[in-house]
């Protein structure tokens, strides 16, 4: 498949998913949601032609999306487990690429502590799983700030999306919460994947010589 069709295809799949959520259509959600991450995985492969940690994260996200389409606490915990793999994979990729600012780590860790303190009394048996998963999520969002502004925005959207899921798990219903979860999730996947492709694209064109190298003309050395 040509690269140029992959992002419009993602937009179409995302639109079907959002319509499915808005209409509470199980059929549309089953048709679209499991395809979100695979389309972006194809986009990533078309540009990088190798499997990296971000690709692994997208595969795990696909499994998580399918699990979260199923009812019940067991499916919810399975989905959380798959998305934990996603966050760890993303963290691995981002940290290896470039170190994030210390302020980002501190800010996201404070957000993690504050959110868990607010929801702790309402989560019941989900407290410990949510505590662990949300820590990985916040670390991913912090690590994303070291890659690029686009990937950092994707990490922040991912955090917002899963925070809204956590609010729902705590029994707090917000108007349009389900739609907001999917809008921010789709934005997160899109920004992280496209931002990662841009940030890791090989440099093209003539490169400057290493520091200390003598410039030479054809047939000459640096000596006069």
Coordinates of N, CA and C in Angstrom, one line a residue:
X1 N 0.8 -1.2 0.0 CA 0.0 0.0 0.0 C 0.9 1.3 0.0
X2 N 0.5 2.2 -0.8 CA 1.3 3.4 -0.9 C 1.2 4.2 0.4
X3 N 2.3 4.9 0.8 CA 2.3 5.7 2.0 C 1.2 6.8 2.0
X4 N 1.0 7.4 0.9 CA 0.1 8.6 0.8 C -1.4 8.2 1.2
X5 N -1.7 6.9 1.1 CA -3.1 6.5 1.5 C -3.3 6.2 2.9
X6 N -2.2 6.0 3.6 CA -2.3 5.5 5.0 C -2.9 6.4 6.0
X7 N -2.4 7.7 6.0 CA -3.0 8.6 6.9 C -4.4 9.0 6.6
X8 N -4.8 9.2 5.3 CA -6.3 9.4 5.1 C -7.1 8.1 5.5
X9 N -6.5 6.9 5.3 CA -7.2 5.7 5.7 C -7.4 5.7 7.2
X10 N -6.3 6.2 8.0 CA -6.5 6.3 9.4 C -7.6 7.3 9.8
X11 N -7.6 8.4 9.1 CA -8.7 9.4 9.3 C -10.1 8.8 9.1
X12 N -10.2 8.0 8.1 CA -11.5 7.3 7.8 C -11.9 6.3 8.9
X13 N -10.9 5.5 9.3 CA -11.2 4.5 10.3 C -11.5 5.2 11.7
X14 N -10.8 6.3 12.0 CA -11.0 7.0 13.2 C -12.4 7.6 13.2
X15 N -12.8 8.2 12.0 CA -14.2 8.8 11.9 C -15.3 7.7 12.1
X16 N -15.1 6.5 11.5 CA -16.1 5.4 11.7 C -16.1 5.1 13.2
X17 N -15.0 5.0 13.9 CA -14.9 4.7 15.3 C -15.7 5.7 16.1
X18 N -15.4 7.0 15.8 CA -16.1 8.1 16.6 C -17.6 8.1 16.4
X19 N -18.0 7.8 15.1 CA -19.4 7.7 14.9 C -20.0 6.5 15.7
X20 N -19.3 5.4 15.7 CA -19.7 4.3 16.4 C -19.9 4.6 17.9
X21 N -18.9 5.3 18.5 CA -19.0 5.7 19.9 C -20.2 6.6 20.1
X22 N -20.3 7.6 19.2 CA -21.4 8.6 19.4 C -22.8 7.9 19.3
X23 N -22.9 6.9 18.4 CA -24.2 6.3 18.2 C -24.4 5.0 19.1
X24 N -23.3 4.7 19.9 CA -23.3 3.5 20.7 C -23.5 2.3 19.9
X25 N -22.8 2.3 18.7 CA -23.0 1.1 17.8 C -21.8 0.2 18.0
X26 N -22.1 -1.0 18.6 CA -21.1 -2.0 18.8 C -20.5 -2.5 17.5
X27 N -21.3 -2.6 16.4 CA -20.9 -3.1 15.1 C -19.8 -2.2 14.6
X28 N -20.1 -0.9 14.6 CA -19.1 0.1 14.0 C -17.8 0.1 14.8
X29 N -18.0 0.0 16.1 CA -16.8 0.0 17.0 C -15.9 -1.2 16.7
X30 N -16.5 -2.4 16.6 CA -15.8 -3.6 16.3 C -15.1 -3.5 14.9
X31 N -15.8 -2.8 14.0 CA -15.2 -2.7 12.6 C -14.0 -1.8 12.6
X32 N -14.1 -0.7 13.4 CA -13.1 0.3 13.3 C -11.9 0.3 14.3
X33 N -12.3 0.1 15.6 CA -11.3 0.2 16.7 C -10.1 -0.7 16.5
X34 N -10.3 -2.0 16.2 CA -9.1 -2.8 16.0 C -8.2 -2.5 14.9
X35 N -8.6 -1.5 14.0 CA -7.8 -1.2 12.8 C -7.0 0.1 13.1
X36 N -7.3 0.8 14.1 CA -6.6 2.1 14.3 C -5.1 2.0 14.4
X37 N -4.6 1.2 15.4 CA -3.2 1.0 15.5 C -2.5 0.3 14.3
X38 N -3.2 -0.7 13.8 CA -2.6 -1.4 12.6 C -2.3 -0.5 11.4
X39 N -3.3 0.4 11.1 CA -3.0 1.3 10.0 C -1.8 2.2 10.3
X40 N -1.6 2.7 11.5 CA -0.5 3.5 11.8 C 0.8 2.6 11.9
X41 N 0.6 1.4 12.2 CA 1.8 0.4 12.1 C 2.3 0.3 10.7
X42 N 1.3 0.2 9.8 CA 1.7 0.1 8.3 C 2.4 1.4 7.9
X43 N 1.9 2.5 8.4 CA 2.5 3.8 8.1 C 4.0 3.8 8.6
X44 N 4.1 3.4 9.8 CA 5.5 3.3 10.4 C 6.4 2.4 9.6
X45 N 5.9 1.2 9.2 CA 6.7 0.3 8.5 C 7.0 0.9 7.1
X46 N 6.1 1.6 6.5 CA 6.4 2.1 5.1 C 7.5 3.1 5.2
X47 N 7.7 3.8 6.3 CA 8.8 4.8 6.4 C 10.1 4.2 7.0
X48 N 10.0 3.2 7.9 CA 11.2 2.8 8.6 C 11.7 1.4 8.2
X49 N 10.8 0.6 7.7 CA 11.1 -0.7 7.2 C 11.8 -1.6 8.2
X50 N 11.5 -1.4 9.5 CA 12.1 -2.3 10.5 C 11.2 -2.2 11.7
X51 N 11.2 -3.2 12.5 CA 10.4 -3.3 13.7 C 11.2 -2.6 14.9
X52 N 10.6 -1.6 15.5 CA 11.3 -1.0 16.6 C 10.3 -1.0 17.8
X53 N 10.7 -0.3 18.9 CA 9.9 -0.4 20.1 C 8.5 0.3 19.9
X54 N 8.5 1.4 19.1 CA 7.2 2.0 18.8 C 6.2 1.0 18.1
X55 N 6.8 0.3 17.1 CA 6.0 -0.7 16.4 C 5.5 -1.8 17.4
X56 N 6.3 -2.2 18.3 CA 5.8 -3.2 19.4 C 4.7 -2.6 20.2
X57 N 4.8 -1.3 20.5 CA 3.8 -0.6 21.3 C 2.5 -0.6 20.5
X58 N 2.5 -0.3 19.2 CA 1.3 -0.3 18.4 C 0.6 -1.7 18.3
X59 N 1.5 -2.7 18.2 CA 0.9 -4.1 18.2 C 0.2 -4.4 19.6
X60 N 0.8 -4.0 20.7 CA 0.2 -4.2 22.0 C -1.1 -3.3 22.1
X61 N -1.1 -2.1 21.5 CA -2.3 -1.3 21.6 C -3.4 -1.9 20.8
X62 N -3.1 -2.6 19.7 CA -4.2 -3.3 19.0 C -4.8 -4.4 19.9
X63 N -4.0 -5.2 20.6 CA -4.6 -6.2 21.5 C -5.4 -5.5 22.6
X64 N -4.9 -4.4 23.1 CA -5.6 -3.7 24.2 C -6.9 -3.1 23.7
X65 N -7.0 -2.6 22.5 CA -8.2 -2.1 21.9 C -9.3 -3.2 21.8
X66 N -8.8 -4.4 21.4 CA -9.8 -5.5 21.2 C -10.3 -5.9 22.6
X67 N -9.4 -6.0 23.6 CA -9.8 -6.4 24.9 C -10.8 -5.4 25.5
X68 N -10.6 -4.1 25.3 CA -11.5 -3.2 25.9 C -12.8 -3.1 25.2
X69 N -13.0 -3.7 24.1 CA -14.3 -3.8 23.5 C -15.2 -4.9 24.1
X70 N -14.5 -5.8 24.9 CA -15.3 -6.8 25.6 C -15.7 -6.3 27.0
X71 N -16.9 -6.8 27.5 CA -17.4 -6.4 28.8 C -16.7 -7.1 29.9
X72 N -16.8 -6.5 31.1 CA -16.3 -7.1 32.3 C -15.0 -6.6 32.8
X73 N -14.7 -6.8 34.1 CA -13.5 -6.4 34.7 C -12.3 -7.2 34.2
X74 N -12.5 -8.5 33.9 CA -11.3 -9.3 33.4 C -10.8 -8.7 32.1
X75 N -11.7 -8.4 31.2 CA -11.3 -7.8 29.9 C -10.7 -6.4 30.1
X76 N -11.2 -5.6 31.1 CA -10.6 -4.3 31.4 C -9.2 -4.5 31.9
X77 N -9.0 -5.4 32.8 CA -7.6 -5.6 33.3 C -6.7 -6.2 32.2
X78 N -7.2 -7.0 31.3 CA -6.4 -7.5 30.2 C -6.0 -6.4 29.3
X79 N -7.0 -5.5 29.0 CA -6.7 -4.3 28.2 C -5.6 -3.4 28.8
X80 N -5.7 -3.2 30.1 CA -4.8 -2.4 30.8 C -3.4 -3.1 30.7
X81 N -3.3 -4.4 30.8 CA -2.1 -5.1 30.7 C -1.4 -4.9 29.3
X82 N -2.2 -5.0 28.3 CA -1.7 -4.8 26.9 C -1.2 -3.4 26.8
X83 N -2.0 -2.4 27.3 CA -1.5 -1.0 27.2 C -0.3 -0.7 28.1
X84 N -0.1 -1.5 29.1 CA 1.1 -1.3 29.9 C 2.3 -1.7 29.0
X85 N 2.1 -2.8 28.2 CA 3.2 -3.1 27.3 C 3.5 -2.0 26.3
X86 N 2.4 -1.3 25.8 CA 2.5 -0.2 24.9 C 3.3 0.9 25.6
X87 N 3.0 1.3 26.8 CA 3.7 2.4 27.5 C 5.1 2.0 27.7
X88 N 5.4 0.8 28.1 CA 6.8 0.4 28.4 C 7.6 0.5 27.0
X89 N 7.0 0.0 26.0 CA 7.7 0.0 24.7 C 7.9 1.4 24.2
X90 N 7.0 2.3 24.4 CA 7.1 3.7 24.0 C 8.2 4.4 24.8
X91 N 8.2 4.1 26.2 CA 9.3 4.7 27.0 C 10.6 4.2 26.6
X92 N 10.8 3.0 26.2 CA 12.1 2.4 25.8 C 12.5 3.2 24.5
X93 N 11.6 3.3 23.6 CA 12.0 4.0 22.3 C 12.4 5.5 22.6
X94 N 11.6 6.2 23.4 CA 11.8 7.6 23.6 C 13.1 7.9 24.4
X95 N 13.3 7.1 25.4 CA 14.5 7.3 26.2 C 15.8 7.0 25.5
X96 N 15.7 6.0 24.6 CA 16.9 5.7 23.8 C 17.2 6.8 22.8
X97 N 16.1 7.5 22.3 CA 16.3 8.5 21.3 C 16.9 9.8 21.9
X98 N 16.3 10.3 22.9 CA 16.8 11.5 23.5 C 16.3 11.7 25.0
X99 N 17.1 12.2 25.8 CA 16.7 12.4 27.2 C 15.7 13.5 27.4
X100 N 14.7 13.3 28.1 CA 13.7 14.4 28.4 C 14.1 15.3 29.5
X101 N 13.6 16.5 29.5 CA 14.0 17.5 30.6 C 13.6 17.0 31.9
X102 N 14.4 17.3 32.9 CA 14.0 16.9 34.3 C 12.7 17.5 34.8
X103 N 12.4 18.7 34.3 CA 11.1 19.3 34.7 C 9.9 18.5 34.2
X104 N 10.0 17.9 33.0 CA 8.9 17.1 32.5 C 8.7 15.9 33.4
X105 N 9.8 15.2 33.8 CA 9.6 14.1 34.7 C 8.9 14.5 36.0
X106 N 9.4 15.6 36.5 CA 8.8 16.0 37.8 C 7.4 16.4 37.7
X107 N 7.0 17.1 36.6 CA 5.7 17.6 36.4 C 4.7 16.4 36.2
X108 N 5.1 15.4 35.4 CA 4.2 14.3 35.2 C 4.1 13.4 36.4
X109 N 5.2 13.3 37.2 CA 5.1 12.5 38.4 C 4.2 13.1 39.4
X110 N 4.2 14.5 39.5 CA 3.2 15.2 40.4 C 1.8 15.0 39.9
X111 N 1.6 15.0 38.6 CA 0.3 14.8 38.0 C -0.2 13.3 38.4
X112 N 0.7 12.4 38.3 CA 0.4 11.0 38.6 C 0.0 10.9 40.1
X113 N 0.7 11.5 41.0 CA 0.4 11.4 42.4 C -0.9 12.1 42.7
X114 N -1.2 13.2 42.1 CA -2.4 14.0 42.4 C -3.6 13.2 41.8
X115 N -3.5 12.7 40.6 CA -4.7 12.0 40.1 C -5.0 10.7 40.9
X116 N -4.0 10.0 41.3 CA -4.3 8.8 42.1 C -4.8 9.1 43.5
X117 N -4.4 10.2 44.0 CA -4.9 10.6 45.3 C -6.4 11.0 45.2
X118 N -6.8 11.6 44.1 CA -8.2 12.0 44.0 C -9.1 10.8 43.7
X119 N -8.6 9.8 43.0 CA -9.4 8.7 42.6 C -9.3 7.4 43.5
X120 N -8.3 7.5 44.4 CA -8.0 6.3 45.2 C -9.2 5.7 45.9
X121 N -10.0 6.5 46.5 CA -11.1 6.0 47.3 C -12.2 5.5 46.5
X122 N -12.2 5.7 45.2 CA -13.3 5.4 44.3 C -13.0 4.2 43.4
X123 N -11.8 3.7 43.4 CA -11.4 2.7 42.4 C -11.6 1.3 42.9
X124 N -11.8 1.1 44.2 CA -12.0 -0.2 44.7 C -10.9 -1.2 44.4
X125 N -11.2 -2.4 43.9 CA -10.1 -3.4 43.6 C -9.2 -3.0 42.4
X126 N -9.6 -2.0 41.7 CA -8.7 -1.5 40.6 C -7.6 -0.6 41.0
X127 N -7.6 -0.3 42.3 CA -6.6 0.7 42.8 C -5.2 0.4 42.4
X128 N -4.7 -0.8 42.8 CA -3.3 -1.1 42.6 C -3.0 -1.2 41.1
X129 N -3.8 -1.9 40.2 CA -3.5 -2.0 38.8 C -3.5 -0.6 38.2
X130 N -4.4 0.3 38.6 CA -4.5 1.6 38.0 C -3.2 2.4 38.5
X131 N -2.8 2.2 39.7 CA -1.6 2.9 40.2 C -0.4 2.6 39.4
X132 N -0.2 1.3 39.1 CA 0.9 0.9 38.4 C 0.9 1.3 36.9
X133 N -0.3 1.1 36.3 CA -0.4 1.5 34.9 C -0.3 3.0 34.7
X134 N -0.9 3.8 35.6 CA -0.8 5.2 35.4 C 0.6 5.7 35.6
X135 N 1.4 5.1 36.4 CA 2.8 5.5 36.6 C 3.5 5.3 35.2
X136 N 3.3 4.1 34.6 CA 4.0 3.9 33.3 C 3.5 4.9 32.3
X137 N 2.2 5.2 32.3 CA 1.6 6.2 31.4 C 2.2 7.6 31.6
X138 N 2.4 8.0 32.8 CA 3.0 9.3 33.1 C 4.5 9.3 32.7
X139 N 5.2 8.2 32.9 CA 6.6 8.2 32.5 C 6.7 8.2 31.0
X140 N 5.8 7.6 30.3 CA 5.8 7.7 28.8 C 5.6 9.1 28.4
X141 N 4.6 9.8 28.9 CA 4.3 11.1 28.5 C 5.5 12.0 28.8
X142 N 6.2 11.8 29.9 CA 7.4 12.6 30.2 C 8.5 12.3 29.3
X143 N 8.7 11.0 29.0 CA 9.8 10.6 28.0 C 9.5 11.2 26.6
X144 N 8.2 11.3 26.3 CA 7.9 11.8 24.9 C 8.3 13.2 24.7
X145 N 8.5 14.0 25.8 CA 8.9 15.4 25.7 C 10.3 15.5 25.2
X146 N 11.1 14.5 25.3 CA 12.5 14.5 24.8 C 12.6 14.2 23.3
X147 N 11.5 13.8 22.7 CA 11.6 13.4 21.3 C 11.3 14.6 20.4
X148 N 10.1 15.1 20.5 CA 9.7 16.3 19.7 C 8.4 16.9 20.3
X149 N 8.1 18.1 19.9 CA 6.8 18.7 20.3 C 5.6 17.8 19.9
X150 N 5.7 17.2 18.7 CA 4.5 16.5 18.3 C 4.4 15.2 19.1
X151 N 5.4 14.5 19.3 CA 5.4 13.3 20.1 C 5.0 13.6 21.6
X152 N 5.5 14.8 22.1 CA 5.1 15.2 23.4 C 3.6 15.5 23.5
X153 N 3.0 16.1 22.5 CA 1.6 16.3 22.4 C 0.8 15.0 22.4
X154 N 1.4 14.0 21.6 CA 0.7 12.7 21.6 C 0.7 12.0 23.0
X155 N 1.9 12.1 23.7 CA 1.9 11.6 25.0 C 0.9 12.2 26.0
X156 N 0.8 13.5 25.9 CA -0.2 14.2 26.7 C -1.6 13.8 26.4
X157 N -1.9 13.7 25.1 CA -3.3 13.2 24.7 C -3.6 11.8 25.2
X158 N -2.5 10.9 25.2 CA -2.7 9.6 25.7 C -3.0 9.6 27.2
X159 N -2.3 10.5 27.9 CA -2.6 10.6 29.3 C -4.0 11.1 29.6
X160 N -4.5 12.1 28.8 CA -5.8 12.6 29.0 C -6.9 11.5 28.7
X161 N -6.6 10.7 27.6 CA -7.6 9.7 27.2 C -7.7 8.6 28.3
X162 N -6.6 8.2 28.9 CA -6.6 7.1 29.9 C -7.1 7.7 31.2
X163 N -6.8 8.9 31.5 CA -7.4 9.6 32.7 C -8.9 9.6 32.7
X164 N -9.5 9.8 31.5 CA -10.9 9.8 31.4 C -11.5 8.4 31.5
X165 N -10.7 7.4 31.1 CA -11.1 6.0 31.3 C -11.1 5.7 32.8
X166 N -10.0 6.2 33.5 CA -9.9 6.0 34.9 C -11.0 6.6 35.7
X167 N -11.4 7.8 35.3 CA -12.5 8.5 35.9 C -13.8 7.7 35.8
X168 N -14.0 7.1 34.6 CA -15.2 6.2 34.4 C -15.1 5.0 35.3
X169 N -13.9 4.4 35.4 CA -13.7 3.2 36.2 C -14.0 3.5 37.7
X170 N -13.8 4.8 38.1 CA -14.1 5.2 39.4 C -15.6 5.5 39.7
X171 N -16.4 5.4 38.6 CA -17.8 5.6 38.7 C -18.3 7.0 38.5
X172 N -17.4 7.9 38.0 CA -17.7 9.3 37.7 C -18.0 9.4 36.2
X173 N -19.3 9.8 35.9 CA -19.7 9.9 34.5 C -19.6 11.4 34.1
X174 N -19.0 11.7 33.0 CA -18.9 13.0 32.5 C -19.6 13.0 31.1
X175 N -20.3 14.1 30.8 CA -21.0 14.2 29.5 C -20.0 14.0 28.3
X176 N -20.4 13.1 27.4 CA -19.5 12.8 26.3 C -18.2 12.2 26.6
X177 N -18.0 11.5 27.7 CA -16.8 11.0 28.1 C -16.2 10.0 27.1
X178 N -17.1 9.1 26.7 CA -16.7 8.0 25.8 C -16.1 8.6 24.5
X179 N -16.8 9.6 24.0 CA -16.3 10.3 22.7 C -15.0 11.0 23.0
X180 N -14.9 11.6 24.1 CA -13.6 12.3 24.4 C -12.5 11.4 24.6
X181 N -12.7 10.2 25.1 CA -11.7 9.2 25.3 C -11.1 8.8 23.9
X182 N -12.0 8.6 23.0 CA -11.6 8.1 21.6 C -11.0 9.2 20.8
X183 N -11.5 10.4 20.9 CA -10.9 11.6 20.2 C -9.4 11.8 20.6
X184 N -9.2 11.8 22.0 CA -7.9 12.0 22.5 C -7.0 10.8 22.2
X185 N -7.5 9.6 22.2 CA -6.7 8.4 21.9 C -6.3 8.4 20.5
X186 N -7.2 8.7 19.6 CA -6.9 8.7 18.1 C -5.8 9.8 17.9
X187 N -6.0 10.9 18.5 CA -5.0 12.0 18.3 C -3.6 11.6 18.9
X188 N -3.6 10.9 20.0 CA -2.4 10.4 20.6 C -1.6 9.4 19.7
X189 N -2.3 8.4 19.2 CA -1.7 7.5 18.3 C -1.1 8.2 17.0
X190 N -1.9 9.0 16.5 CA -1.5 9.7 15.2 C -0.3 10.6 15.5
X191 N -0.3 11.4 16.5 CA 0.8 12.3 16.8 C 2.1 11.6 17.2
X192 N 1.9 10.5 18.0 CA 3.1 9.8 18.4 C 3.8 9.1 17.2
X193 N 2.9 8.4 16.3 CA 3.5 7.7 15.2 C 4.1 8.6 14.2
X194 N 3.4 9.6 13.8 CA 3.9 10.5 12.7 C 5.1 11.3 13.3
X195 N 5.0 11.7 14.6 CA 6.1 12.5 15.2 C 7.4 11.6 15.3
X196 N 7.2 10.3 15.6 CA 8.3 9.4 15.7 C 9.0 9.2 14.3
X197 N 8.2 9.1 13.3 CA 8.7 8.9 11.9 C 9.6 10.1 11.6
X198 N 9.0 11.3 11.9 CA 9.8 12.6 11.5 C 11.0 12.7 12.4
X199 N 11.0 12.4 13.6 CA 12.1 12.5 14.5 C 13.2 11.6 14.2
X200 N 12.9 10.4 13.7 CA 13.9 9.4 13.4 C 14.2 9.2 12.0
X201 N 13.8 10.2 11.1 CA 14.0 10.1 9.7 C 15.5 10.4 9.5
X202 N 16.2 9.5 8.7 CA 17.6 9.8 8.4 C 17.9 11.1 7.7
X203 N 18.9 11.7 8.1 CA 19.3 13.0 7.5 C 19.7 12.8 6.0
X204 N 19.3 13.7 5.1 CA 19.6 13.6 3.7 C 20.4 14.8 3.3
X205 N 21.1 14.7 2.2 CA 21.9 15.8 1.7 C 23.3 15.7 2.2
X206 N 24.2 16.6 1.7 CA 25.6 16.6 2.2 C 25.7 17.0 3.7
X207 N 26.5 16.3 4.4 CA 26.7 16.5 5.8 C 28.0 17.3 6.0
X208 N 28.0 18.1 7.1 CA 29.3 18.8 7.4 C 30.3 17.9 7.8
X209 N 31.6 18.2 7.6 CA 32.7 17.3 8.0 C 32.8 17.3 9.5
X210 N 33.3 16.2 10.1 CA 33.6 16.2 11.5 C 34.5 17.3 12.0
X211 N 34.3 17.8 13.2 CA 35.1 18.8 13.7 C 36.6 18.5 13.7
X212 N 37.4 19.4 13.2 CA 38.8 19.2 13.2 C 39.3 18.6 11.9
X213 N 38.4 18.3 11.0 CA 38.8 17.7 9.7 C 39.2 18.9 8.7
X214 N 40.4 18.7 8.0 CA 40.8 19.7 7.1 C 40.0 19.6 5.8
X215 N 39.6 20.8 5.4 CA 38.9 20.8 4.1 C 39.9 20.7 2.9
X216 N 39.5 19.9 1.9 CA 40.4 19.7 0.8 C 39.7 20.0 -0.5
X217 N 40.5 20.4 -1.5 CA 40.0 20.5 -2.9 C 40.5 19.3 -3.6
X218 N 39.8 19.0 -4.7 CA 40.3 17.8 -5.5 C 41.7 18.1 -6.0
X219 N 42.6 17.0 -5.7 CA 44.0 17.1 -6.1 C 44.8 17.9 -5.2
X220 N 44.2 18.3 -4.1 CA 45.0 19.1 -3.1 C 44.9 18.5 -1.7
X221 N 45.8 18.8 -0.8 CA 45.7 18.5 0.6 C 45.5 19.8 1.3
X222 N 45.4 19.8 2.6 CA 45.2 21.0 3.3 C 46.4 21.9 3.3
X223 N 47.6 21.4 2.9 CA 48.8 22.2 3.0 C 48.9 23.1 1.7
X224 N 49.5 24.2 1.9 CA 49.8 25.1 0.7 C 51.2 25.1 0.3

